[in-house]
Structures are given as C-alpha cells and as structure tokens.
Amino acid sequence: MDSRAHLLERAALNADELPVIAHFGGPAHWMLITTDRIVMGRESGLQSMPWSDLENATTDTAHVHAAFSSGVGGKLSLSRLRLQRRDAEDIEFEVEAGPAFFGLWNVLKTIASLRKE
C-alpha cells in the first residue's frame, strides 16, 4: 500500500473533509492536516485534533538550543514540533528535519492564527 492510500484509509476523512498536507515517517508515524483537523498516526494509536483546539505550533526551547549549538545544520536540523492545545496537554511530534519540518510548522502556525481571528 502506498503512503497516500495508507494515510487516507487510517484518517477516515469525513465526506466534506479534504487532505491538505502530510508527513509520512512510516505506517505508525505520520501526520495528516486536513481542512478540518490534524490527524496523527503514532505507536500508541491514532490521535485527532480539530483545528479549533490548536493554540500554537512551536518547538521545545531546549531542542532549538541543541540544534544551534550542534553546528550541524543549525535551524535546519530542527525536527520536533510541539502542538499546544487549548485545553489539553501539548503533543510533541517528530518530523523529518529541513523543508518537511518547516513546511508543517508554517501550516500549523497558520491554522493556529486563523483560529484566533
């Protein structure tokens, strides 16, 4: 099964919901951002969060300091996203470093800012 089919099957999109952007790190490690929610496949199972629950998308300060002090790639070595939820515990998610990380981070930050308007 290809990654697209895997994500769409596992995420079980609603009839009016469309996929927007995805990260596929493997069958048990993926993220799909849809027009309504953020769906994550994790070792512990499926986790879903509506856009309205996303307060912010950031990364851990210690992770940023470690990336910059490593000297290997600087900010391009960032790979850990933190999804801050309005009324629940934050979710951390590991993403491929580089463009994949920054692409997802920018989309998630945009979703959080749209929610506040």
PDB file of C-alpha atoms in Angstrom, residues 11-116:
ATOM      1  CA  ALA A  11      -7.526   9.041   8.819  1.00  0.00           C
ATOM      2  CA  ALA A  12     -11.089   8.126   7.747  1.00  0.00           C
ATOM      3  CA  LEU A  13     -11.914  11.545   6.308  1.00  0.00           C
ATOM      4  CA  ASN A  14     -15.449  12.904   6.570  1.00  0.00           C
ATOM      5  CA  ALA A  15     -17.373  13.393   3.311  1.00  0.00           C
ATOM      6  CA  ASP A  16     -16.636  17.152   3.178  1.00  0.00           C
ATOM      7  CA  GLU A  17     -13.074  16.932   4.532  1.00  0.00           C
ATOM      8  CA  LEU A  18     -10.035  17.193   2.240  1.00  0.00           C
ATOM      9  CA  PRO A  19      -6.356  16.329   2.833  1.00  0.00           C
ATOM     10  CA  VAL A  20      -4.081  19.397   2.771  1.00  0.00           C
ATOM     11  CA  ILE A  21      -0.536  18.364   3.692  1.00  0.00           C
ATOM     12  CA  ALA A  22       1.035  15.235   5.129  1.00  0.00           C
ATOM     13  CA  HIS A  23       4.204  13.873   6.660  1.00  0.00           C
ATOM     14  CA  PHE A  24       4.764  10.129   6.346  1.00  0.00           C
ATOM     15  CA  GLY A  25       7.544   8.753   8.506  1.00  0.00           C
ATOM     16  CA  GLY A  26       6.187   5.202   8.384  1.00  0.00           C
ATOM     17  CA  PRO A  27       2.985   3.209   8.989  1.00  0.00           C
ATOM     18  CA  ALA A  28       2.913   4.124  12.694  1.00  0.00           C
ATOM     19  CA  HIS A  29       4.394   7.641  12.433  1.00  0.00           C
ATOM     20  CA  TRP A  30       2.578  10.136  10.243  1.00  0.00           C
ATOM     21  CA  MET A  31       0.640  13.394  10.318  1.00  0.00           C
ATOM     22  CA  LEU A  32      -2.152  14.474   8.022  1.00  0.00           C
ATOM     23  CA  ILE A  33      -3.511  18.006   8.111  1.00  0.00           C
ATOM     24  CA  THR A  34      -6.979  18.201   6.592  1.00  0.00           C
ATOM     25  CA  THR A  35      -9.413  21.050   6.035  1.00  0.00           C
ATOM     26  CA  ASP A  36     -10.913  20.313   9.497  1.00  0.00           C
ATOM     27  CA  ARG A  37      -8.346  18.672  11.754  1.00  0.00           C
ATOM     28  CA  ILE A  38      -4.874  17.340  12.403  1.00  0.00           C
ATOM     29  CA  VAL A  39      -4.635  13.545  12.435  1.00  0.00           C
ATOM     30  CA  MET A  40      -1.551  11.740  13.723  1.00  0.00           C
ATOM     31  CA  GLY A  41      -0.619   8.097  13.472  1.00  0.00           C
ATOM     32  CA  ARG A  42       1.539   7.171  16.433  1.00  0.00           C
ATOM     33  CA  GLU A  43       2.876   3.988  18.014  1.00  0.00           C
ATOM     34  CA  SER A  44       0.157   4.401  20.668  1.00  0.00           C
ATOM     35  CA  GLY A  45      -2.588   4.682  18.035  1.00  0.00           C
ATOM     36  CA  LEU A  46      -4.494   7.333  16.139  1.00  0.00           C
ATOM     37  CA  GLN A  47      -4.784  10.848  17.560  1.00  0.00           C
ATOM     38  CA  SER A  48      -7.028  13.519  16.077  1.00  0.00           C
ATOM     39  CA  MET A  49      -7.382  17.199  16.938  1.00  0.00           C
ATOM     40  CA  PRO A  50      -9.804  19.700  15.387  1.00  0.00           C
ATOM     41  CA  TRP A  51      -8.255  22.968  14.198  1.00  0.00           C
ATOM     42  CA  SER A  52     -10.158  24.814  16.931  1.00  0.00           C
ATOM     43  CA  ASP A  53      -8.100  23.022  19.627  1.00  0.00           C
ATOM     44  CA  LEU A  54      -4.734  24.214  18.257  1.00  0.00           C
ATOM     45  CA  GLU A  55      -3.453  27.170  20.271  1.00  0.00           C
ATOM     46  CA  ASN A  56       0.029  27.289  18.712  1.00  0.00           C
ATOM     47  CA  ALA A  57       2.700  25.238  16.979  1.00  0.00           C
ATOM     48  CA  THR A  58       6.211  25.634  18.282  1.00  0.00           C
ATOM     49  CA  THR A  59       9.291  23.659  19.179  1.00  0.00           C
ATOM     50  CA  ASP A  60      10.921  22.991  22.517  1.00  0.00           C
ATOM     51  CA  THR A  61      13.461  25.647  23.561  1.00  0.00           C
ATOM     52  CA  ALA A  62      15.991  23.008  24.601  1.00  0.00           C
ATOM     53  CA  HIS A  63      15.654  21.395  21.158  1.00  0.00           C
ATOM     54  CA  VAL A  64      16.329  24.762  19.477  1.00  0.00           C
ATOM     55  CA  HIS A  65      19.413  25.398  21.636  1.00  0.00           C
ATOM     56  CA  ALA A  66      20.722  21.895  20.926  1.00  0.00           C
ATOM     57  CA  ALA A  67      20.212  22.381  17.174  1.00  0.00           C
ATOM     58  CA  PHE A  68      22.051  25.700  17.125  1.00  0.00           C
ATOM     59  CA  SER A  69      24.895  24.560  19.365  1.00  0.00           C
ATOM     60  CA  SER A  70      25.475  21.323  17.408  1.00  0.00           C
ATOM     61  CA  GLY A  71      26.909  23.273  14.492  1.00  0.00           C
ATOM     62  CA  VAL A  72      25.495  20.673  12.109  1.00  0.00           C
ATOM     63  CA  GLY A  73      22.814  22.372  10.045  1.00  0.00           C
ATOM     64  CA  GLY A  74      21.702  24.856  12.704  1.00  0.00           C
ATOM     65  CA  LYS A  75      17.987  25.536  12.412  1.00  0.00           C
ATOM     66  CA  LEU A  76      17.766  23.092   9.505  1.00  0.00           C
ATOM     67  CA  SER A  77      18.343  20.264  11.986  1.00  0.00           C
ATOM     68  CA  LEU A  78      15.141  21.072  13.920  1.00  0.00           C
ATOM     69  CA  SER A  79      12.783  18.104  13.842  1.00  0.00           C
ATOM     70  CA  ARG A  80      10.496  18.226  16.890  1.00  0.00           C
ATOM     71  CA  LEU A  81       7.161  20.051  16.702  1.00  0.00           C
ATOM     72  CA  ARG A  82       5.085  20.872  19.759  1.00  0.00           C
ATOM     73  CA  LEU A  83       1.364  21.319  19.206  1.00  0.00           C
ATOM     74  CA  GLN A  84      -0.021  23.438  22.023  1.00  0.00           C
ATOM     75  CA  ARG A  85      -3.675  22.652  22.622  1.00  0.00           C
ATOM     76  CA  ARG A  86      -6.192  24.989  24.222  1.00  0.00           C
ATOM     77  CA  ASP A  87      -7.489  22.724  26.981  1.00  0.00           C
ATOM     78  CA  ALA A  88      -5.271  19.663  26.928  1.00  0.00           C
ATOM     79  CA  GLU A  89      -1.687  18.518  27.198  1.00  0.00           C
ATOM     80  CA  ASP A  90       0.729  19.508  24.417  1.00  0.00           C
ATOM     81  CA  ILE A  91       1.555  16.951  21.754  1.00  0.00           C
ATOM     82  CA  GLU A  92       5.130  16.511  20.540  1.00  0.00           C
ATOM     83  CA  PHE A  93       5.719  15.065  17.106  1.00  0.00           C
ATOM     84  CA  GLU A  94       8.999  14.173  15.395  1.00  0.00           C
ATOM     85  CA  VAL A  95       9.257  15.228  11.727  1.00  0.00           C
ATOM     86  CA  GLU A  96      11.973  14.919   9.119  1.00  0.00           C
ATOM     87  CA  ALA A  97      14.366  17.855   9.572  1.00  0.00           C
ATOM     88  CA  GLY A  98      14.634  20.544   6.910  1.00  0.00           C
ATOM     89  CA  PRO A  99      11.906  21.543   4.455  1.00  0.00           C
ATOM     90  CA  ALA A 100       9.413  18.942   5.766  1.00  0.00           C
ATOM     91  CA  PHE A 101       9.697  20.344   9.284  1.00  0.00           C
ATOM     92  CA  PHE A 102       9.372  23.985   8.234  1.00  0.00           C
ATOM     93  CA  GLY A 103       6.509  23.252   5.834  1.00  0.00           C
ATOM     94  CA  LEU A 104       4.441  21.545   8.521  1.00  0.00           C
ATOM     95  CA  TRP A 105       5.387  24.129  11.135  1.00  0.00           C
ATOM     96  CA  ASN A 106       4.275  27.025   8.903  1.00  0.00           C
ATOM     97  CA  VAL A 107       0.963  25.374   8.034  1.00  0.00           C
ATOM     98  CA  LEU A 108       0.268  24.590  11.705  1.00  0.00           C
ATOM     99  CA  LYS A 109       1.162  28.131  12.812  1.00  0.00           C
ATOM    100  CA  THR A 110      -1.177  29.498  10.122  1.00  0.00           C
ATOM    101  CA  ILE A 111      -4.001  27.256  11.337  1.00  0.00           C
ATOM    102  CA  ALA A 112      -3.467  28.455  14.915  1.00  0.00           C
ATOM    103  CA  SER A 113      -3.503  32.111  13.808  1.00  0.00           C
ATOM    104  CA  LEU A 114      -6.652  31.635  11.686  1.00  0.00           C
ATOM    105  CA  ARG A 115      -8.399  30.142  14.662  1.00  0.00           C
ATOM    106  CA  LYS A 116      -7.713  33.312  16.661  1.00  0.00           C
TER     107      LYS A 116
END
